[in-house]
Amino acid sequence: ILNVEQSPQSLHVQEGDSTNFTCSFPSSNFYALHWYRWETAKSPEALFVMTLNGDEKKKGRISATLNTKEGYSYLYIKGSQPEDSATYLCAFPVNAGGTSYGKLTFGQGTILTVHP
Amino acid sequence: DGGITQSPKYLFRKEGQNVTLSCEQNLNHDAMYWYRQDPGQGLRLIYYSQIVNDFQKGDIAEGYSVSREKKESFPLTVTSAQKNPTAFYLCASSIPGQGPAFFGQGTRLTVV
């Protein structure tokens, strides 16, 4: 089983705080790294797909960076709002044979709670 | 509208029965996936398929079976061999690799 590790497991912050969490993945044979947000009673939704070392992507107050050489990605939320409360998941496509990276493996997620 | 449809939303199974969870997508994606979520855990991969008529075991395939006879459909059967089937099941599809996964609404299976 491929180890995709996320930390911390859960996080409580106050509205307005900025926060960040980590996804660690095997640095060998890297193909891409995905970030998802999963709100209660909804389906997970993709935030970012990152492919290049040094990539930085941004969507509103959320941004992510990627270091493929050392095998980690950070997700940052600036000025957290209660509506940012969700589980944040990273996922790592794995080559399970041939040329296709179709095996998508998820980390355990970071549960973020933003208190008003 | 394109998307993934899972049915049913809730399913109750008696011990010893097989049940089949439906997953249909109209996104024209080659890859489809089944994940299981248990309380306090992330998404664990049961089976995945990268193309029609082909599928591979994920990390927790024991007690499950799948088929991929059509591009749009990837049903999951939870067999009586699955010792602890009560869980939340999510189906997803994607362009293999760099494409983000799109998820269905999930099926909550309870063994009674």
PDB file of C-alpha atoms in Angstrom:
ATOM      1  CA  ILE A   1       0.000   0.000   0.000  1.00  0.00           C
ATOM      2  CA  LEU A   2       1.379   3.368  -1.036  1.00  0.00           C
ATOM      3  CA  ASN A   3       1.862   5.790   1.862  1.00  0.00           C
ATOM      4  CA  VAL A   4       0.280   9.155   1.303  1.00  0.00           C
ATOM      5  CA  GLU A   5       0.391  10.894   4.686  1.00  0.00           C
ATOM      6  CA  GLN A   6      -1.485  14.005   5.720  1.00  0.00           C
ATOM      7  CA  SER A   7      -0.914  16.111   8.817  1.00  0.00           C
ATOM      8  CA  PRO A   8      -2.343  17.206  11.080  1.00  0.00           C
ATOM      9  CA  GLN A   9      -5.285  14.826  11.323  1.00  0.00           C
ATOM     10  CA  SER A  10      -7.528  17.663  12.529  1.00  0.00           C
ATOM     11  CA  LEU A  11      -7.252  21.368  13.076  1.00  0.00           C
ATOM     12  CA  HIS A  12      -9.399  23.929  14.885  1.00  0.00           C
ATOM     13  CA  VAL A  13      -8.862  27.598  14.052  1.00  0.00           C
ATOM     14  CA  GLN A  14     -10.660  30.860  14.650  1.00  0.00           C
ATOM     15  CA  GLU A  15     -12.298  32.830  11.864  1.00  0.00           C
ATOM     16  CA  GLY A  16      -9.695  35.058  10.255  1.00  0.00           C
ATOM     17  CA  ASP A  17      -6.726  32.821  11.105  1.00  0.00           C
ATOM     18  CA  SER A  18      -4.505  31.581   8.336  1.00  0.00           C
ATOM     19  CA  THR A  19      -3.651  27.911   8.363  1.00  0.00           C
ATOM     20  CA  ASN A  20      -1.778  25.267   6.457  1.00  0.00           C
ATOM     21  CA  PHE A  21      -1.474  21.517   6.295  1.00  0.00           C
ATOM     22  CA  THR A  22       0.793  18.981   4.680  1.00  0.00           C
ATOM     23  CA  CYS A  23       0.594  16.047   2.305  1.00  0.00           C
ATOM     24  CA  SER A  24       3.638  13.756   2.089  1.00  0.00           C
ATOM     25  CA  PHE A  25       4.059  11.267  -0.732  1.00  0.00           C
ATOM     26  CA  PRO A  26       6.782   9.060  -2.226  1.00  0.00           C
ATOM     27  CA  SER A  27       9.094  11.267  -4.266  1.00  0.00           C
ATOM     28  CA  SER A  28      10.103   8.513  -6.677  1.00  0.00           C
ATOM     29  CA  ASN A  29       8.082   7.993  -9.849  1.00  0.00           C
ATOM     30  CA  PHE A  30       6.034  11.147  -9.295  1.00  0.00           C
ATOM     31  CA  TYR A  31       3.268  11.889 -11.770  1.00  0.00           C
ATOM     32  CA  ALA A  32       0.818  14.317 -10.174  1.00  0.00           C
ATOM     33  CA  LEU A  33      -0.658  15.394  -6.842  1.00  0.00           C
ATOM     34  CA  HIS A  34      -4.321  16.247  -6.336  1.00  0.00           C
ATOM     35  CA  TRP A  35      -6.010  18.265  -3.564  1.00  0.00           C
ATOM     36  CA  TYR A  36      -9.713  17.878  -2.777  1.00  0.00           C
ATOM     37  CA  ARG A  37     -12.157  19.521  -0.386  1.00  0.00           C
ATOM     38  CA  TRP A  38     -14.893  17.381   1.139  1.00  0.00           C
ATOM     39  CA  GLU A  39     -17.687  19.251   2.880  1.00  0.00           C
ATOM     40  CA  THR A  40     -20.175  17.463   5.108  1.00  0.00           C
ATOM     41  CA  ALA A  41     -23.089  15.927   3.198  1.00  0.00           C
ATOM     42  CA  LYS A  42     -21.434  16.648  -0.145  1.00  0.00           C
ATOM     43  CA  SER A  43     -19.053  14.817  -2.471  1.00  0.00           C
ATOM     44  CA  PRO A  44     -15.325  15.559  -2.565  1.00  0.00           C
ATOM     45  CA  GLU A  45     -14.478  18.295  -5.064  1.00  0.00           C
ATOM     46  CA  ALA A  46     -11.130  18.854  -6.713  1.00  0.00           C
ATOM     47  CA  LEU A  47      -9.215  21.991  -5.729  1.00  0.00           C
ATOM     48  CA  PHE A  48      -5.911  21.560  -7.541  1.00  0.00           C
ATOM     49  CA  VAL A  49      -3.989  19.153  -9.732  1.00  0.00           C
ATOM     50  CA  MET A  50      -0.263  19.808  -9.457  1.00  0.00           C
ATOM     51  CA  THR A  51       2.352  18.280 -11.695  1.00  0.00           C
ATOM     52  CA  LEU A  52       5.577  20.321 -11.706  1.00  0.00           C
ATOM     53  CA  ASN A  53       8.140  20.710  -8.963  1.00  0.00           C
ATOM     54  CA  GLY A  54       7.818  24.216  -7.568  1.00  0.00           C
ATOM     55  CA  ASP A  55       4.227  24.553  -8.782  1.00  0.00           C
ATOM     56  CA  GLU A  56       2.112  27.021  -6.870  1.00  0.00           C
ATOM     57  CA  LYS A  57      -1.625  27.197  -7.528  1.00  0.00           C
ATOM     58  CA  LYS A  58      -4.239  29.513  -6.104  1.00  0.00           C
ATOM     59  CA  LYS A  59      -8.028  29.602  -5.926  1.00  0.00           C
ATOM     60  CA  GLY A  60      -9.369  32.544  -3.971  1.00  0.00           C
ATOM     61  CA  ARG A  61      -7.966  32.342  -0.429  1.00  0.00           C
ATOM     62  CA  ILE A  62      -6.639  28.813  -0.915  1.00  0.00           C
ATOM     63  CA  SER A  63      -3.239  28.062  -2.386  1.00  0.00           C
ATOM     64  CA  ALA A  64      -0.996  25.045  -2.691  1.00  0.00           C
ATOM     65  CA  THR A  65       2.693  24.414  -3.301  1.00  0.00           C
ATOM     66  CA  LEU A  66       4.514  21.319  -4.498  1.00  0.00           C
ATOM     67  CA  ASN A  67       7.984  19.907  -3.839  1.00  0.00           C
ATOM     68  CA  THR A  68       8.406  16.680  -5.792  1.00  0.00           C
ATOM     69  CA  LYS A  69      12.076  16.214  -4.869  1.00  0.00           C
ATOM     70  CA  GLU A  70      11.343  15.922  -1.159  1.00  0.00           C
ATOM     71  CA  GLY A  71       7.824  14.539  -1.582  1.00  0.00           C
ATOM     72  CA  TYR A  72       5.474  17.061   0.021  1.00  0.00           C
ATOM     73  CA  SER A  73       2.767  19.553  -0.800  1.00  0.00           C
ATOM     74  CA  TYR A  74       1.365  22.301   1.408  1.00  0.00           C
ATOM     75  CA  LEU A  75      -2.193  23.649   1.306  1.00  0.00           C
ATOM     76  CA  TYR A  76      -2.660  27.161   2.699  1.00  0.00           C
ATOM     77  CA  ILE A  77      -5.882  28.925   3.613  1.00  0.00           C
ATOM     78  CA  LYS A  78      -5.612  32.661   4.208  1.00  0.00           C
ATOM     79  CA  GLY A  79      -8.147  34.313   6.507  1.00  0.00           C
ATOM     80  CA  SER A  80     -10.154  31.160   7.254  1.00  0.00           C
ATOM     81  CA  GLN A  81     -13.932  31.428   7.192  1.00  0.00           C
ATOM     82  CA  PRO A  82     -16.514  29.050   8.738  1.00  0.00           C
ATOM     83  CA  GLU A  83     -17.460  27.911   5.224  1.00  0.00           C
ATOM     84  CA  ASP A  84     -13.893  26.587   4.805  1.00  0.00           C
ATOM     85  CA  SER A  85     -14.701  23.901   7.388  1.00  0.00           C
ATOM     86  CA  ALA A  86     -14.268  20.602   5.580  1.00  0.00           C
ATOM     87  CA  THR A  87     -11.981  17.623   5.193  1.00  0.00           C
ATOM     88  CA  TYR A  88      -9.064  18.340   2.883  1.00  0.00           C
ATOM     89  CA  LEU A  89      -7.718  15.327   1.021  1.00  0.00           C
ATOM     90  CA  CYS A  90      -4.664  14.841  -1.127  1.00  0.00           C
ATOM     91  CA  ALA A  91      -4.383  12.052  -3.689  1.00  0.00           C
ATOM     92  CA  PHE A  92      -1.530  10.522  -5.639  1.00  0.00           C
ATOM     93  CA  PRO A  93      -1.963   8.725  -8.982  1.00  0.00           C
ATOM     94  CA  VAL A  94       0.191   5.618  -9.138  1.00  0.00           C
ATOM     95  CA  ASN A  95       1.441   3.686 -12.132  1.00  0.00           C
ATOM     96  CA  ALA A  96       0.148   0.199 -11.571  1.00  0.00           C
ATOM     97  CA  GLY A  97       1.438  -1.142 -14.867  1.00  0.00           C
ATOM     98  CA  GLY A  98       1.737   0.043 -18.443  1.00  0.00           C
ATOM     99  CA  THR A  99       1.717   3.773 -19.108  1.00  0.00           C
ATOM    100  CA  SER A 100      -1.436   4.765 -17.271  1.00  0.00           C
ATOM    101  CA  TYR A 101      -1.454   6.268 -13.813  1.00  0.00           C
ATOM    102  CA  GLY A 102      -4.976   5.137 -13.065  1.00  0.00           C
ATOM    103  CA  LYS A 103      -4.595   4.034  -9.437  1.00  0.00           C
ATOM    104  CA  LEU A 104      -5.598   7.093  -7.411  1.00  0.00           C
ATOM    105  CA  THR A 105      -4.586   6.739  -3.761  1.00  0.00           C
ATOM    106  CA  PHE A 106      -5.811   9.136  -1.069  1.00  0.00           C
ATOM    107  CA  GLY A 107      -4.363  10.305   2.209  1.00  0.00           C
ATOM    108  CA  GLN A 108      -6.442  10.139   5.393  1.00  0.00           C
ATOM    109  CA  GLY A 109      -7.355  13.799   5.185  1.00  0.00           C
ATOM    110  CA  THR A 110      -7.116  16.828   7.457  1.00  0.00           C
ATOM    111  CA  ILE A 111     -10.371  17.853   9.137  1.00  0.00           C
ATOM    112  CA  LEU A 112     -10.515  21.638   9.386  1.00  0.00           C
ATOM    113  CA  THR A 113     -13.000  23.364  11.689  1.00  0.00           C
ATOM    114  CA  VAL A 114     -13.189  27.143  11.569  1.00  0.00           C
ATOM    115  CA  HIS A 115     -14.924  28.662  14.581  1.00  0.00           C
ATOM    116  CA  PRO A 116     -16.813  31.979  14.198  1.00  0.00           C
TER     117      PRO A 116
ATOM    118  CA  ASP B   1     -25.498  17.951 -17.042  1.00  0.00           C
ATOM    119  CA  GLY B   2     -22.427  15.716 -16.798  1.00  0.00           C
ATOM    120  CA  GLY B   3     -21.794  13.850 -13.610  1.00  0.00           C
ATOM    121  CA  ILE B   4     -21.726  10.632 -11.644  1.00  0.00           C
ATOM    122  CA  THR B   5     -24.804   8.981 -10.246  1.00  0.00           C
ATOM    123  CA  GLN B   6     -24.683   6.456  -7.451  1.00  0.00           C
ATOM    124  CA  SER B   7     -27.660   4.472  -6.287  1.00  0.00           C
ATOM    125  CA  PRO B   8     -29.150   3.785  -3.907  1.00  0.00           C
ATOM    126  CA  LYS B   9     -28.225   6.454  -1.374  1.00  0.00           C
ATOM    127  CA  TYR B  10     -28.944   4.120   1.554  1.00  0.00           C
ATOM    128  CA  LEU B  11     -28.853   0.345   1.471  1.00  0.00           C
ATOM    129  CA  PHE B  12     -29.554  -2.220   4.133  1.00  0.00           C
ATOM    130  CA  ARG B  13     -28.299  -5.752   3.790  1.00  0.00           C
ATOM    131  CA  LYS B  14     -28.884  -8.840   5.810  1.00  0.00           C
ATOM    132  CA  GLU B  15     -25.864 -10.862   6.772  1.00  0.00           C
ATOM    133  CA  GLY B  16     -25.013 -13.445   4.142  1.00  0.00           C
ATOM    134  CA  GLN B  17     -26.520 -11.508   1.252  1.00  0.00           C
ATOM    135  CA  ASN B  18     -24.754 -10.063  -1.756  1.00  0.00           C
ATOM    136  CA  VAL B  19     -25.675  -6.516  -2.737  1.00  0.00           C
ATOM    137  CA  THR B  20     -24.765  -4.444  -5.776  1.00  0.00           C
ATOM    138  CA  LEU B  21     -24.089  -0.716  -5.702  1.00  0.00           C
ATOM    139  CA  SER B  22     -24.649   1.161  -8.927  1.00  0.00           C
ATOM    140  CA  CYS B  23     -22.350   3.822 -10.408  1.00  0.00           C
ATOM    141  CA  GLU B  24     -23.001   5.542 -13.734  1.00  0.00           C
ATOM    142  CA  GLN B  25     -21.076   8.430 -15.318  1.00  0.00           C
ATOM    143  CA  ASN B  26     -21.683  10.518 -18.429  1.00  0.00           C
ATOM    144  CA  LEU B  27     -18.370  12.391 -18.329  1.00  0.00           C
ATOM    145  CA  ASN B  28     -16.772  10.116 -20.948  1.00  0.00           C
ATOM    146  CA  HIS B  29     -14.009   9.228 -18.478  1.00  0.00           C
ATOM    147  CA  ASP B  30     -11.925   6.121 -19.018  1.00  0.00           C
ATOM    148  CA  ALA B  31     -11.033   5.578 -15.359  1.00  0.00           C
ATOM    149  CA  MET B  32     -13.505   4.705 -12.635  1.00  0.00           C
ATOM    150  CA  TYR B  33     -12.934   3.929  -8.968  1.00  0.00           C
ATOM    151  CA  TRP B  34     -14.642   2.556  -5.888  1.00  0.00           C
ATOM    152  CA  TYR B  35     -13.619   3.798  -2.453  1.00  0.00           C
ATOM    153  CA  ARG B  36     -14.740   2.923   1.018  1.00  0.00           C
ATOM    154  CA  GLN B  37     -14.787   5.296   3.959  1.00  0.00           C
ATOM    155  CA  ASP B  38     -15.026   4.224   7.584  1.00  0.00           C
ATOM    156  CA  PRO B  39     -15.346   6.611  10.538  1.00  0.00           C
ATOM    157  CA  GLY B  40     -12.042   8.328  11.264  1.00  0.00           C
ATOM    158  CA  GLN B  41     -10.397   6.976   8.141  1.00  0.00           C
ATOM    159  CA  GLY B  42      -9.671   8.326   4.698  1.00  0.00           C
ATOM    160  CA  LEU B  43     -10.785   6.916   1.362  1.00  0.00           C
ATOM    161  CA  ARG B  44      -9.494   3.417   0.780  1.00  0.00           C
ATOM    162  CA  LEU B  45      -9.393   2.088  -2.759  1.00  0.00           C
ATOM    163  CA  ILE B  46     -11.412  -1.089  -3.378  1.00  0.00           C
ATOM    164  CA  TYR B  47     -11.216  -1.525  -7.157  1.00  0.00           C
ATOM    165  CA  TYR B  48     -10.366   0.655 -10.112  1.00  0.00           C
ATOM    166  CA  SER B  49     -10.746   0.408 -13.847  1.00  0.00           C
ATOM    167  CA  GLN B  50      -8.681   2.299 -16.387  1.00  0.00           C
ATOM    168  CA  ILE B  51     -10.588   1.127 -19.442  1.00  0.00           C
ATOM    169  CA  VAL B  52     -13.637  -0.876 -20.450  1.00  0.00           C
ATOM    170  CA  ASN B  53     -13.384  -4.640 -19.826  1.00  0.00           C
ATOM    171  CA  ASP B  54     -10.407  -4.186 -17.517  1.00  0.00           C
ATOM    172  CA  PHE B  55     -10.161  -3.592 -13.772  1.00  0.00           C
ATOM    173  CA  GLN B  56      -7.632  -4.022 -10.996  1.00  0.00           C
ATOM    174  CA  LYS B  57      -7.791  -4.680  -7.291  1.00  0.00           C
ATOM    175  CA  GLY B  58      -7.142  -1.766  -5.013  1.00  0.00           C
ATOM    176  CA  ASP B  59      -5.874  -1.961  -1.469  1.00  0.00           C
ATOM    177  CA  ILE B  60      -8.937  -3.613   0.130  1.00  0.00           C
ATOM    178  CA  ALA B  61     -10.528  -5.750  -2.617  1.00  0.00           C
ATOM    179  CA  GLU B  62     -11.276  -8.857  -0.544  1.00  0.00           C
ATOM    180  CA  GLY B  63     -15.001  -9.557  -0.397  1.00  0.00           C
ATOM    181  CA  TYR B  64     -15.844  -7.251  -3.306  1.00  0.00           C
ATOM    182  CA  SER B  65     -16.266  -7.740  -7.037  1.00  0.00           C
ATOM    183  CA  VAL B  66     -16.766  -5.376  -9.981  1.00  0.00           C
ATOM    184  CA  SER B  67     -17.425  -5.396 -13.694  1.00  0.00           C
ATOM    185  CA  ARG B  68     -16.762  -2.843 -16.433  1.00  0.00           C
ATOM    186  CA  GLU B  69     -18.768  -3.913 -19.447  1.00  0.00           C
ATOM    187  CA  LYS B  70     -19.603  -0.352 -20.485  1.00  0.00           C
ATOM    188  CA  LYS B  71     -17.574   2.837 -20.234  1.00  0.00           C
ATOM    189  CA  GLU B  72     -20.393   4.530 -18.346  1.00  0.00           C
ATOM    190  CA  SER B  73     -20.968   1.900 -15.697  1.00  0.00           C
ATOM    191  CA  PHE B  74     -18.886   0.367 -12.896  1.00  0.00           C
ATOM    192  CA  PRO B  75     -21.098  -1.575 -10.460  1.00  0.00           C
ATOM    193  CA  LEU B  76     -19.682  -2.864  -7.178  1.00  0.00           C
ATOM    194  CA  THR B  77     -20.920  -6.064  -5.577  1.00  0.00           C
ATOM    195  CA  VAL B  78     -20.402  -6.486  -1.861  1.00  0.00           C
ATOM    196  CA  THR B  79     -20.360 -10.223  -1.312  1.00  0.00           C
ATOM    197  CA  SER B  80     -21.104 -12.246   1.781  1.00  0.00           C
ATOM    198  CA  ALA B  81     -17.339 -12.816   2.058  1.00  0.00           C
ATOM    199  CA  GLN B  82     -16.843  -9.191   3.094  1.00  0.00           C
ATOM    200  CA  LYS B  83     -16.644  -9.472   6.869  1.00  0.00           C
ATOM    201  CA  ASN B  84     -17.350  -5.868   7.754  1.00  0.00           C
ATOM    202  CA  PRO B  85     -19.326  -4.272   4.924  1.00  0.00           C
ATOM    203  CA  THR B  86     -21.024  -1.476   6.876  1.00  0.00           C
ATOM    204  CA  ALA B  87     -19.435   1.700   5.474  1.00  0.00           C
ATOM    205  CA  PHE B  88     -19.864   4.654   3.150  1.00  0.00           C
ATOM    206  CA  TYR B  89     -19.004   3.852  -0.471  1.00  0.00           C
ATOM    207  CA  LEU B  90     -17.935   6.448  -3.024  1.00  0.00           C
ATOM    208  CA  CYS B  91     -17.601   6.006  -6.762  1.00  0.00           C
ATOM    209  CA  ALA B  92     -15.434   8.318  -8.848  1.00  0.00           C
ATOM    210  CA  SER B  93     -14.272   8.759 -12.405  1.00  0.00           C
ATOM    211  CA  SER B  94     -11.428  10.628 -14.064  1.00  0.00           C
ATOM    212  CA  ILE B  95      -9.108  10.951 -16.975  1.00  0.00           C
ATOM    213  CA  PRO B  96      -6.382   8.579 -15.706  1.00  0.00           C
ATOM    214  CA  GLY B  97      -3.489  10.313 -13.954  1.00  0.00           C
ATOM    215  CA  GLN B  98      -3.587  14.085 -14.220  1.00  0.00           C
ATOM    216  CA  GLY B  99      -7.328  14.479 -14.509  1.00  0.00           C
ATOM    217  CA  PRO B 100      -9.050  15.264 -11.204  1.00  0.00           C
ATOM    218  CA  ALA B 101     -11.546  12.710  -9.957  1.00  0.00           C
ATOM    219  CA  PHE B 102     -15.242  13.500  -9.954  1.00  0.00           C
ATOM    220  CA  PHE B 103     -17.301  11.804  -7.277  1.00  0.00           C
ATOM    221  CA  GLY B 104     -20.822  10.535  -6.878  1.00  0.00           C
ATOM    222  CA  GLN B 105     -22.961  11.282  -3.821  1.00  0.00           C
ATOM    223  CA  GLY B 106     -22.124   7.983  -2.159  1.00  0.00           C
ATOM    224  CA  THR B 107     -24.016   4.965  -0.867  1.00  0.00           C
ATOM    225  CA  ARG B 108     -24.244   4.209   2.827  1.00  0.00           C
ATOM    226  CA  LEU B 109     -24.445   0.453   3.330  1.00  0.00           C
ATOM    227  CA  THR B 110     -25.589  -0.978   6.629  1.00  0.00           C
ATOM    228  CA  VAL B 111     -25.669  -4.649   7.538  1.00  0.00           C
ATOM    229  CA  VAL B 112     -28.629  -5.520   9.729  1.00  0.00           C
TER     230      VAL B 112
END
